[in-house]
mmCIF file of C-alpha atoms in Angstrom:
data_model
loop_
_atom_site.group_PDB
_atom_site.id
_atom_site.type_symbol
_atom_site.label_atom_id
_atom_site.label_comp_id
_atom_site.label_asym_id
_atom_site.label_seq_id
_atom_site.Cartn_x
_atom_site.Cartn_y
_atom_site.Cartn_z
ATOM 1 C CA MET A 1 0.124 -0.040 -0.043
ATOM 2 C CA SER A 2 1.631 3.324 -1.206
ATOM 3 C CA GLN A 3 1.367 6.177 1.142
ATOM 4 C CA VAL A 4 -0.961 8.086 -0.789
ATOM 5 C CA ASP A 5 -3.400 4.995 -0.018
ATOM 6 C CA ILE A 6 -2.448 5.290 3.540
ATOM 7 C CA ALA A 7 -3.112 9.219 3.746
ATOM 8 C CA LYS A 8 -6.619 8.990 1.679
ATOM 9 C CA LEU A 9 -7.766 5.739 4.647
ATOM 10 C CA ILE A 10 -6.614 7.884 7.002
ATOM 11 C CA ASP A 11 -8.193 11.051 5.971
ATOM 12 C CA ALA A 12 -11.801 9.037 5.810
ATOM 13 C CA ALA A 13 -11.222 7.712 8.931
ATOM 14 C CA GLU A 14 -12.595 8.916 12.175
ATOM 15 C CA PRO A 15 -11.269 11.523 14.260
ATOM 16 C CA ASP A 16 -8.571 10.657 16.397
ATOM 17 C CA VAL A 17 -6.553 8.356 14.273
ATOM 18 C CA VAL A 18 -4.005 6.565 16.457
ATOM 19 C CA ILE A 19 -0.443 5.838 15.265
ATOM 20 C CA LEU A 20 1.640 3.370 16.898
ATOM 21 C CA GLU A 21 5.764 3.684 15.978
ATOM 22 C CA ARG A 22 7.285 0.232 17.410
ATOM 23 C CA VAL A 23 10.931 1.492 17.135
ATOM 24 C CA ALA A 24 13.191 -0.475 15.390
ATOM 25 C CA TYR A 25 16.238 -1.555 18.109
ATOM 26 C CA GLY A 26 14.333 0.843 20.846
ATOM 27 C CA ALA A 27 14.285 -2.829 23.277
ATOM 28 C CA GLY A 28 10.279 -1.887 22.887
ATOM 29 C CA GLN A 29 10.142 1.498 22.464
ATOM 30 C CA THR A 30 7.067 3.217 21.294
ATOM 31 C CA ASN A 31 6.038 6.303 20.598
ATOM 32 C CA TRP A 32 2.483 7.298 20.274
ATOM 33 C CA PHE A 33 0.557 9.524 18.325
ATOM 34 C CA VAL A 34 -3.152 10.955 17.501
ATOM 35 C CA CYS A 35 -4.433 12.586 14.089
ATOM 36 C CA ARG A 36 -7.533 15.172 15.271
ATOM 37 C CA GLU A 37 -7.602 16.865 12.438
ATOM 38 C CA SER A 38 -6.810 16.043 8.536
ATOM 39 C CA GLY A 39 -3.110 16.274 7.537
ATOM 40 C CA GLU A 40 -1.744 16.081 10.510
ATOM 41 C CA TYR A 41 -0.497 12.403 9.754
ATOM 42 C CA ARG A 42 2.305 14.505 7.294
ATOM 43 C CA THR A 43 4.019 15.774 10.276
ATOM 44 C CA VAL A 44 3.734 12.395 12.689
ATOM 45 C CA PHE A 45 5.238 10.766 8.820
ATOM 46 C CA ALA A 46 8.101 13.293 8.757
ATOM 47 C CA GLY A 47 9.037 12.187 11.981
ATOM 48 C CA LEU A 48 9.179 8.353 12.074
ATOM 49 C CA ARG A 49 12.337 6.646 12.216
ATOM 50 C CA PRO A 50 13.859 4.689 9.983
ATOM 51 C CA GLY A 51 13.105 0.977 10.259
ATOM 52 C CA SER A 52 10.155 1.406 12.775
ATOM 53 C CA ARG A 53 7.120 -0.663 12.853
ATOM 54 C CA VAL A 54 4.005 1.611 12.221
ATOM 55 C CA THR A 55 0.515 0.978 13.199
ATOM 56 C CA VAL A 56 -2.477 3.247 11.901
ATOM 57 C CA LEU A 57 -5.926 2.125 13.855
ATOM 58 C CA LEU A 58 -8.662 4.297 11.547
ATOM 59 C CA ASP A 59 -11.244 1.880 13.999
ATOM 60 C CA GLY A 60 -10.759 4.164 17.492
ATOM 61 C CA GLN A 61 -9.807 1.060 19.321
ATOM 62 C CA ILE A 62 -7.882 3.368 21.662
ATOM 63 C CA ALA A 63 -10.721 5.968 22.186
ATOM 64 C CA ARG A 64 -10.850 8.553 23.136
ATOM 65 C CA SER A 65 -13.141 9.430 26.341
ATOM 66 C CA ARG A 66 -13.089 12.167 28.854
ATOM 67 C CA TYR A 67 -12.203 10.725 32.552
ATOM 68 C CA SER A 68 -14.313 9.773 34.516
ATOM 69 C CA ASP A 69 -15.237 6.876 36.842
ATOM 70 C CA SER A 70 -16.846 5.064 34.277
ATOM 71 C CA VAL A 71 -13.530 5.008 32.053
ATOM 72 C CA ARG A 72 -11.480 4.192 35.214
ATOM 73 C CA ALA A 73 -13.555 1.377 35.519
ATOM 74 C CA THR A 74 -13.393 0.505 31.619
ATOM 75 C CA ILE A 75 -9.797 0.951 32.011
ATOM 76 C CA LEU A 76 -9.557 -1.682 35.125
ATOM 77 C CA ARG A 77 -11.610 -4.053 33.093
ATOM 78 C CA ILE A 78 -8.914 -3.758 30.102
ATOM 79 C CA ALA A 79 -5.818 -4.284 32.506
ATOM 80 C CA ALA A 80 -7.584 -7.140 34.095
ATOM 81 C CA ALA A 81 -8.382 -8.896 30.978
ATOM 82 C CA GLU A 82 -5.262 -8.156 28.973
ATOM 83 C CA HIS A 83 -2.226 -7.327 31.593
ATOM 84 C CA ASP A 84 -2.528 -3.893 30.556
ATOM 85 C CA CYS A 85 -4.709 -1.424 29.014
ATOM 86 C CA VAL A 86 -3.314 1.564 27.027
ATOM 87 C CA VAL A 87 -4.157 5.201 28.709
ATOM 88 C CA GLY A 88 -2.713 8.330 26.999
ATOM 89 C CA VAL A 89 -3.153 11.806 27.140
ATOM 90 C CA LEU A 90 -1.903 14.740 24.864
ATOM 91 C CA SER A 91 1.465 15.989 25.310
ATOM 92 C CA ALA A 92 3.078 19.523 24.617
ATOM 93 C CA ASP A 93 3.509 18.369 21.020
ATOM 94 C CA PRO A 94 -0.339 18.632 19.838
ATOM 95 C CA VAL A 95 -0.026 14.870 17.858
ATOM 96 C CA ARG A 96 2.027 12.970 20.138
ATOM 97 C CA LEU A 97 0.553 11.103 23.130
ATOM 98 C CA THR A 98 2.334 10.892 26.638
ATOM 99 C CA VAL A 99 1.123 7.059 27.013
ATOM 100 C CA GLU A 100 1.307 4.846 30.368
ATOM 101 C CA PHE A 101 0.624 0.745 30.245
ATOM 102 C CA ILE A 102 -1.918 0.451 33.350
ATOM 103 C CA ALA A 103 -1.690 -2.964 35.131
ATOM 104 C CA GLY A 104 -3.841 -1.999 37.990
ATOM 105 C CA PRO A 105 -5.446 0.752 40.547
ATOM 106 C CA GLY A 106 -2.183 1.596 42.006
ATOM 107 C CA GLU A 107 -0.419 2.583 38.919
ATOM 108 C CA LEU A 108 -3.734 4.333 37.298
ATOM 109 C CA ASP A 109 -4.018 6.403 40.815
ATOM 110 C CA GLU A 110 -0.255 7.719 40.224
ATOM 111 C CA PHE A 111 -1.160 8.372 36.442
ATOM 112 C CA GLU A 112 -4.511 9.994 37.169
ATOM 113 C CA GLU A 113 -2.248 13.000 39.240
ATOM 114 C CA THR A 114 -0.502 13.832 36.058
ATOM 115 C CA PHE A 115 -4.187 15.109 34.066
ATOM 116 C CA GLY A 116 -6.907 15.114 36.519
ATOM 117 C CA ASP A 117 -10.527 14.724 36.717
ATOM 118 C CA HIS A 118 -12.363 15.813 33.038
ATOM 119 C CA SER A 119 -9.107 15.248 31.334
ATOM 120 C CA GLU A 120 -9.329 13.693 27.711
ATOM 121 C CA VAL A 121 -7.963 10.605 27.699
ATOM 122 C CA TYR A 122 -7.378 7.636 25.064
ATOM 123 C CA VAL A 123 -8.115 4.332 26.585
ATOM 124 C CA GLY A 124 -7.835 0.782 25.026
ATOM 125 C CA PRO A 125 -6.026 -2.602 24.623
ATOM 126 C CA PHE A 126 -2.773 -2.280 23.531
ATOM 127 C CA PRO A 127 -2.918 -3.133 19.593
ATOM 128 C CA GLY A 128 -1.471 -5.981 17.235
ATOM 129 C CA PRO A 129 0.058 -5.166 14.399
ATOM 130 C CA ASP A 130 -2.833 -5.649 12.610
ATOM 131 C CA ASP A 131 -3.877 -4.740 8.342
ATOM 132 C CA ASP A 132 -6.523 -5.652 7.105
ATOM 133 C CA GLY A 133 -6.621 -1.621 5.634
ATOM 134 C CA VAL A 134 -9.634 -1.449 7.047
ATOM 135 C CA LYS A 135 -9.518 -1.053 10.575
ATOM 136 C CA ALA A 136 -5.686 -0.978 11.034
ATOM 137 C CA ILE A 137 -2.702 -0.410 8.377
ATOM 138 C CA THR A 138 1.005 -1.926 9.496
ATOM 139 C CA PHE A 139 3.543 -0.941 7.813
ATOM 140 C CA THR A 140 7.781 -1.023 8.030
ATOM 141 C CA VAL A 141 9.664 2.925 7.896
ATOM 142 C CA PRO A 142 12.348 2.649 5.326
ATOM 143 C CA ASP A 143 15.325 2.595 6.066
ATOM 144 C CA GLU A 144 17.725 5.450 5.191
ATOM 145 C CA ASP A 145 18.553 4.283 2.059
ATOM 146 C CA GLY A 146 15.301 3.047 0.727
ATOM 147 C CA VAL A 147 15.258 -0.081 1.900
ATOM 148 C CA VAL A 148 12.061 -1.988 3.500
ATOM 149 C CA ARG A 149 14.214 -4.870 6.164
ATOM 150 C CA PRO A 150 12.928 -7.041 9.066
ATOM 151 C CA HIS A 151 14.303 -5.098 12.471
ATOM 152 C CA PRO A 152 13.751 -6.230 16.227
ATOM 153 C CA HIS A 153 11.035 -3.846 17.588
#
């Protein structure tokens, strides 16, 4: 799938397209982004690291919510079922998410202190490298020489 095809899918998707970058040779390092407006993905794509495996979530599986007791319960339910839950908040950079992987109430209590009541949060299970072209697209960023190679992520 070409970058043009990916761009068309992102533009046609619901708002709040979440992008996960699994950094090549990053020992599990991830970067998380959200595109809330058309065209923001260009900024994200321009900063992706060579060799990274990137998943673009088009279906809201990491969904935006206003933080509440109900959202807290959802986070803890996902954490219990999946081992942990992705919880992200917008950082100072408007397309970057600050993400924590919450495994239980103690971790959530600590993370809550960083964002406060009624903040917008992004919540969901950690996504796999899905690539069905409808709900998600996964691709590997070419190395600096333009060649796509497998790398540990």
